[in-house]
Amino acid sequence: SLFCHSLLFTSLPTAPKTFTFSPCPPSTSSAHCRYPLGMEDGRIKNDDITASSQWYETTGPQYARLNHEEGDGAWCPAGQLQPSDVQYLQLDLRQLIFLTVVATQGRYARNSGNEFARKYRLEYSRDGHHWISWRNRFGSEILMANINTYDSVVRDLHPPIITQFLRLIPVTDAVHTVCMRVELFGCAWQDGLTAYSSPEGQTMMAPGYPITSLNDSTYDGALERRKLSGGLGQLTDGVIGQDDLVQRRQDQLWPGYDYVGWRNDSLGPGYVEMEFQFDRQRNFTSMKVHSNNMFSRGVKIFASVSCVFKLHLISEWEAEPVEFHTVLDDRNPSARYVTVPLKHRSATALRCRFYFADTWMMFSEISFQSGMNLEQLASPSHWPPVLTPPSYELNSKVPQTTQKTGKSHTSILIGCLVTIILLLVVIIFLILWCRYVCKVLEKAPRRILEEEVTVRLSSSSDTIILQTPPVPPRVSLDPPYERIFLLDPQYQDPAALRNKLPELSQSAEASACSGGYAEPDVTLCTPHQCFQSSVPHYAETDIISLQGVTGSNMYAVPALTVDSLTRKEISVAEFPRERLLFREKLGEGQFGEVHLCEAEGLAEFLGEGALLPEQDGRPVLVAVKQLRADATSNARNDFLKEIKIMSRLNNPNIIQLLCVCVCVSSDPLCMVTEYMENGDLNMFLSQREIESTLTHANNIPSVSIADMLHMSVQISSGMKYLASLNFVHRDLATRNCLLDRHLTIKISDFGMSRNLYSSDYYRIQGRAVLPIRWMAWESILLGKFTTASDVWAFGVTLWEIFTLSKEQPYSLLSDEQVIENTGEFFRNQGRQIFLSAPPLCPSSLFELMMRCWSRDIADRPTFHRLNKESNIMDR
Ligand code: ADE
């Protein structure tokens, strides 16, 4: 439940010795962000625990650690506590934390203590200067605490606190001696948002409905002239609002409690302007806005949003905004997350104008997904506090804080030196070993994947937790209190992982030797040189990956296949460029554009047997992919390879290359494919509802379960064909499936989707762009792309189909957390987060999806099997 739980523990779970705070999932929820922050295990250092006063040195703040008995067993403020006293224990958490739980104990002191705090209150500060008193949702500051010296009393904070500094202030009604030991629970506040400002929320009054106050009732900043500023509140408390805002949940104080809402006509300009301030400069990928859409009451998500950015606190707002238009929906009244791509803009502050689509606009949560650039990651100021476990002095009666600090500094120094020496030894060893391996592998083409670098950078945290319940039976849900998780202290990095996976190790080793991307040398490598696969039925393509010139991966093929394909001459006809008449732009990517063109006389040009749609006397429409005039020679070569490969693909569920324009060297290269009138499957589904009597009666565009099953069959059929040729697609997703006028699906990858769907891709420092939410763990961790990793992506594609593309996979996880989840898939200790079963999805199909996400490649179905099983379901 949302409101204060309390629980007595004789002892809390022991916290592990881990050196980072666990990150919060986007839109962090109290239910899942419950990690011990390090009082008990010493990650919070003595220096960061201070107090307004202490009775003796043996009851100083450093003795306030839960379940510890050093000194005289607890922190005790000086003298007896008076009801009017404000004595506090202060903790500096060194970074912003989403704090959800506080546990307290009294002074037990091996059964000789007698003191405990019956009540306490909290003050917090994000900057160390401005202190705010915490209040629960009813406005009370008091938390009930201990009734004896030994039990831990655990209190949930509703609302949670986002803070770096915290003061615990014991409260008493009569004169008492009080002593306290504490532990805090929560996780790192990864959004980095330190304040938002907005117009004050308003009240909705309509005949026949309860009065609905849509104010930000937990906002901790200032309210002046109807404007909130300088604080955080309900939009960052991790509680999302219900679909029906009038309905009142048991734990809500009033209807619509979770929402902050504004009425269009009361604000004048037709938009709500909000400003967001962050702890430091960040590189923003997206903003997620949880928004109500109860259109029957005049509430809709915003029609569009325009954000401007400020790089530094003192700089001007940059002129160029990022704008985003939503697809409005007056059919489905569900509240939803709207994801706004922020195009990797760097900023410390954002100002966004959310434009009304109807009379009301209501948000319950706003979260930001941002990355850091490599310089920031490398800079010591970014590193999480390295919290060395304290050296407890069990029998020291008067421990000198200064002495302890001196000691710990020396040990840190020694530790650092030893680590550096060890690192140097490891590096030397690796260099020698690498030379040896390189010799053995004899010039096999190698590349180190940038993905690996990312994973190393991002897998330092041991575990992640998600807001949506993981899917049974793989992951079980704990009762709320067991969710004060233990972190796994073991850090397994991908390098260690490689050693553990003999079947994966060779290619990765080969990659490691190259030290960078190499142009694939198709003549030097055979699959047997590069792999010793234990799973022979899959094609493996670490060997070569063709980057589609317009930014796509294009199909990656084993070396021999490419070799044979590329050696042959192009078997596709050259079409006179002047007969392509431009109609409109369909999309664009990094290296080119796709245009809709009329192709004059194409039917005659291609002759009988050409697979062209019926013309009915109308001009033939085609999609023309064109390389930018200023493309590099590498991009040009890749484009030509792509043409050669595509010219050999011929299947009803694969996009068909019709002709090319490559002969006049002064003109940009073009490839001409069939035009798919119904666009991509992602867009197609997201604009439809599930078929029902309602959709029929109101003429609402819809799809049935049978339609979805038929789509699945078609995609599996196209993929079966690619797999039979040992082609690995590497970017299978609904955005890369196109629909023709008869709703036949054809798999494509024009790379253009990367602009339109940029938030589906994870950019590694402006270089590789990866569809991580669709990628198998071994592709992310080891750069290993195979038909089996296509099978994984097929599972995600099925999931997209059955969620009607209304949600991005793992929408509640940031990109970094998706990568961390990948580590959990590898570790396979039941902590990996699976996509949950879409409500519309037949259970047998969801089981099929789950098999696609098997950890072991051999356990994943083949496309042959997938096609067979989906065909059976389709019948
Ligand atoms: N966008 C990219 N390729 C396309 C195609 N072949 N048809 C329609 N839209 C497209």
PDB file of N, CA and C and ligand atoms in Angstrom, residues 586-587 594 623 655 673-677 679 738 748 750 752, ligand 1:
ATOM      1  N   LEU A 586      10.014  10.168 -47.952  1.00  0.00           N
ATOM      2  CA  LEU A 586       9.436   9.184 -47.024  1.00  0.00           C
ATOM      3  C   LEU A 586      10.237   9.104 -45.724  1.00  0.00           C
ATOM      4  N   GLY A 587      11.496   9.437 -45.811  1.00  0.00           N
ATOM      5  CA  GLY A 587      12.311   9.364 -44.592  1.00  0.00           C
ATOM      6  C   GLY A 587      13.734   9.758 -44.888  1.00  0.00           C
ATOM      7  N   VAL A 594      15.042   8.530 -48.359  1.00  0.00           N
ATOM      8  CA  VAL A 594      14.148   7.683 -49.148  1.00  0.00           C
ATOM      9  C   VAL A 594      13.024   8.564 -49.685  1.00  0.00           C
ATOM     10  N   ALA A 623       9.762   3.308 -54.044  1.00  0.00           N
ATOM     11  CA  ALA A 623      10.550   3.993 -53.010  1.00  0.00           C
ATOM     12  C   ALA A 623      11.988   4.031 -53.509  1.00  0.00           C
ATOM     13  N   ILE A 655      11.336  -6.994 -48.657  1.00  0.00           N
ATOM     14  CA  ILE A 655      11.184  -5.892 -49.618  1.00  0.00           C
ATOM     15  C   ILE A 655      12.008  -6.188 -50.879  1.00  0.00           C
ATOM     16  N   THR A 673      13.014   0.383 -54.798  1.00  0.00           N
ATOM     17  CA  THR A 673      12.275  -0.788 -54.295  1.00  0.00           C
ATOM     18  C   THR A 673      10.784  -0.549 -54.454  1.00  0.00           C
ATOM     19  N   GLU A 674      10.039  -1.616 -54.254  1.00  0.00           N
ATOM     20  CA  GLU A 674       8.588  -1.466 -54.317  1.00  0.00           C
ATOM     21  C   GLU A 674       8.141  -0.485 -53.222  1.00  0.00           C
ATOM     22  N   TYR A 675       7.074   0.234 -53.505  1.00  0.00           N
ATOM     23  CA  TYR A 675       6.543   1.204 -52.547  1.00  0.00           C
ATOM     24  C   TYR A 675       5.481   0.524 -51.695  1.00  0.00           C
ATOM     25  N   MET A 676       5.570   0.715 -50.390  1.00  0.00           N
ATOM     26  CA  MET A 676       4.642   0.060 -49.471  1.00  0.00           C
ATOM     27  C   MET A 676       3.664   1.117 -48.950  1.00  0.00           C
ATOM     28  N   GLU A 677       2.449   1.071 -49.472  1.00  0.00           N
ATOM     29  CA  GLU A 677       1.480   2.153 -49.233  1.00  0.00           C
ATOM     30  C   GLU A 677       1.133   2.351 -47.767  1.00  0.00           C
ATOM     31  N   GLY A 679       2.936   2.089 -45.131  1.00  0.00           N
ATOM     32  CA  GLY A 679       3.999   2.527 -44.226  1.00  0.00           C
ATOM     33  C   GLY A 679       4.522   1.411 -43.337  1.00  0.00           C
ATOM     34  N   LEU A 738       7.370  -3.271 -43.413  1.00  0.00           N
ATOM     35  CA  LEU A 738       6.493  -2.365 -44.169  1.00  0.00           C
ATOM     36  C   LEU A 738       5.242  -3.102 -44.626  1.00  0.00           C
ATOM     37  N   SER A 748      12.142  -4.973 -44.137  1.00  0.00           N
ATOM     38  CA  SER A 748      13.093  -4.097 -44.818  1.00  0.00           C
ATOM     39  C   SER A 748      14.033  -3.548 -43.761  1.00  0.00           C
ATOM     40  N   PHE A 750      15.724   0.198 -44.080  1.00  0.00           N
ATOM     41  CA  PHE A 750      16.276   1.301 -44.842  1.00  0.00           C
ATOM     42  C   PHE A 750      17.102   2.233 -43.983  1.00  0.00           C
ATOM     43  N   MET A 752      16.235   4.453 -42.365  1.00  0.00           N
ATOM     44  CA  MET A 752      15.585   5.736 -42.172  1.00  0.00           C
ATOM     45  C   MET A 752      14.867   5.768 -40.846  1.00  0.00           C
TER      46      MET A 752
HETATM   47  N1  ADE B   1       9.849   3.990 -46.287  1.00  0.00           N
HETATM   48  C1  ADE B   1      11.011   3.413 -46.487  1.00  0.00           C
HETATM   49  N2  ADE B   1      10.909   2.524 -47.462  1.00  0.00           N
HETATM   50  C2  ADE B   1       9.655   2.517 -47.877  1.00  0.00           C
HETATM   51  C3  ADE B   1       8.945   1.794 -48.849  1.00  0.00           C
HETATM   52  N3  ADE B   1       9.539   0.890 -49.605  1.00  0.00           N
HETATM   53  N4  ADE B   1       7.648   2.038 -48.987  1.00  0.00           N
HETATM   54  C4  ADE B   1       7.051   2.946 -48.222  1.00  0.00           C
HETATM   55  N5  ADE B   1       7.655   3.665 -47.299  1.00  0.00           N
HETATM   56  C5  ADE B   1       8.953   3.447 -47.132  1.00  0.00           C
END
